[in-house]
Short mmCIF file of C-alpha atoms in Angstrom, two decimals:
data_model
loop_
_atom_site.label_atom_id
_atom_site.label_comp_id
_atom_site.label_asym_id
_atom_site.label_seq_id
_atom_site.Cartn_x
_atom_site.Cartn_y
_atom_site.Cartn_z
CA GLN A 1 22.59 94.16 18.37
CA VAL A 2 23.53 91.41 16.20
CA GLN A 3 25.30 88.31 18.26
CA LEU A 4 26.73 85.26 17.79
CA VAL A 5 27.97 83.39 20.61
CA GLU A 6 29.42 80.33 20.07
CA SER A 7 30.26 77.56 22.57
CA GLY A 8 31.48 73.70 22.72
CA GLY A 9 34.41 73.39 21.51
CA GLY A 10 37.27 72.06 23.56
CA LEU A 11 40.12 69.37 23.46
CA VAL A 12 39.72 65.86 21.78
CA GLN A 13 41.86 62.81 20.74
CA ALA A 14 41.73 61.72 17.07
CA GLY A 15 38.89 60.00 16.79
CA GLY A 16 36.15 62.39 19.14
CA SER A 17 33.25 63.85 19.00
CA LEU A 18 33.22 67.49 19.81
CA ARG A 19 28.84 69.14 19.22
CA LEU A 20 29.75 73.65 18.59
CA SER A 21 26.34 75.25 19.23
CA CYS A 22 25.95 78.41 18.20
CA VAL A 23 23.42 81.00 19.96
CA ALA A 24 21.52 84.37 18.15
CA SER A 25 20.58 87.04 18.98
CA GLY A 26 19.28 90.72 18.06
CA LEU A 27 18.22 89.21 14.54
CA THR A 28 15.32 87.43 13.03
CA PHE A 29 17.04 83.88 13.03
CA SER A 30 14.69 82.31 10.80
CA ASN A 31 15.03 84.71 8.14
CA TYR A 32 18.88 83.86 7.56
CA ALA A 33 21.16 80.82 6.39
CA MET A 34 23.72 79.57 9.08
CA GLY A 35 27.75 78.65 7.96
CA TRP A 36 30.36 77.47 9.86
CA PHE A 37 33.47 77.99 9.46
CA ARG A 38 36.78 77.85 10.32
CA GLN A 39 40.43 79.23 10.83
CA ALA A 40 43.78 76.99 11.90
CA PRO A 41 46.40 79.40 12.70
CA GLY A 42 48.53 81.11 9.78
CA LYS A 43 45.75 80.18 7.04
CA GLU A 44 42.91 81.77 5.82
CA ARG A 45 39.24 81.37 6.92
CA GLU A 46 37.74 78.48 5.51
CA PHE A 47 34.17 76.66 4.49
CA VAL A 48 33.21 73.84 6.82
CA ALA A 49 29.57 73.60 6.60
CA ALA A 50 25.96 75.84 6.17
CA ILE A 51 22.56 75.08 6.75
CA SER A 52 19.64 77.74 4.73
CA ARG A 53 16.45 79.13 6.89
CA THR A 54 13.95 76.64 7.57
CA ILE A 55 15.02 72.22 7.56
CA GLY A 56 16.78 70.55 4.52
CA GLY A 57 19.11 72.62 2.41
CA THR A 58 23.07 71.29 4.30
CA PHE A 59 26.26 71.99 2.55
CA TYR A 60 29.79 70.80 3.68
CA ALA A 61 33.49 70.79 2.18
CA ASP A 62 34.89 67.85 0.89
CA SER A 63 37.34 67.68 3.38
CA VAL A 64 34.26 66.84 6.66
CA LYS A 65 31.62 65.41 4.38
CA GLY A 66 30.19 62.47 6.21
CA ARG A 67 31.86 63.04 9.24
CA PHE A 68 30.55 66.79 10.76
CA THR A 69 26.50 67.42 10.30
CA VAL A 70 25.02 71.21 10.80
CA SER A 71 21.84 71.60 11.88
CA ARG A 72 19.30 74.22 13.13
CA ASP A 73 16.28 75.04 15.97
CA ASN A 74 14.98 78.34 15.47
CA ALA A 75 12.73 78.38 17.88
CA LYS A 76 15.48 78.69 19.80
CA SER A 77 17.97 81.02 17.45
CA ALA A 78 20.61 78.66 17.24
CA ALA A 79 22.77 76.56 15.02
CA TYR A 80 25.07 73.44 15.37
CA LEU A 81 27.81 71.72 14.43
CA GLU A 82 28.25 67.94 15.60
CA MET A 83 31.64 66.24 14.38
CA ASN A 84 32.98 63.25 14.29
CA SER A 85 35.75 61.12 14.47
CA LEU A 86 37.85 64.50 13.97
CA LYS A 87 41.44 64.07 13.02
CA PRO A 88 44.67 66.68 14.09
CA GLU A 89 44.31 68.94 10.15
CA ASP A 90 40.82 69.50 12.13
CA THR A 91 42.44 72.25 14.42
CA ALA A 92 41.14 75.51 14.55
CA VAL A 93 38.67 78.34 15.67
CA TYR A 94 35.19 77.79 14.34
CA TYR A 95 33.24 80.31 13.62
CA CYS A 96 29.69 80.53 12.67
CA ALA A 97 28.07 83.23 10.12
CA THR A 98 25.16 84.56 9.03
CA GLY A 99 24.68 84.05 4.94
CA PRO A 100 22.14 84.75 2.21
CA THR A 101 22.28 81.41 0.98
CA TYR A 102 22.84 78.28 2.63
CA THR A 103 25.05 77.17 -1.20
CA SER A 104 28.01 80.02 -0.54
CA ARG A 105 31.02 79.45 0.76
CA ALA A 106 33.15 83.19 0.32
CA VAL A 107 33.75 84.45 3.77
CA GLY A 108 32.54 87.75 2.53
CA SER A 109 29.01 86.73 1.79
CA TYR A 110 28.15 86.31 5.41
CA LYS A 111 27.68 89.18 7.24
CA TYR A 112 27.00 88.39 11.19
CA TRP A 113 29.68 86.44 12.69
CA GLY A 114 30.40 85.38 15.85
CA GLN A 115 33.71 85.20 17.78
CA GLY A 116 34.33 81.87 17.70
CA THR A 117 35.49 78.97 19.59
CA GLN A 118 38.37 76.63 19.60
CA VAL A 119 38.68 73.46 18.87
CA THR A 120 41.60 71.04 19.50
CA VAL A 121 42.35 67.46 17.71
CA SER A 122 45.39 65.78 19.55
CA SER A 123 47.39 63.01 17.75
#
């Protein structure tokens, strides 16, 4: 049974930082690109960042480029999203997911999803 479990969300002031983690089980982690998405209340789920199966390739939404960093540790079956200079508009539930390629932004192309972790940025 495949499981993705996110953690690290919370409440932070604008300008602050958070580091999200996603730990996978039940699959060969290194076979998958990993993506991060977010969904704010009343809005569609949107792409945030993704990383290739092996360390090297990363891809970011324009809205987070330069502020967020995606990484992974295949030995730990884990992916991370370092979020700096957070803004109130970053408030959302953040999800990790397995994908076919790190350049894919499409929600439908990602197969396995975590349950999400809430990030709230106060102004």
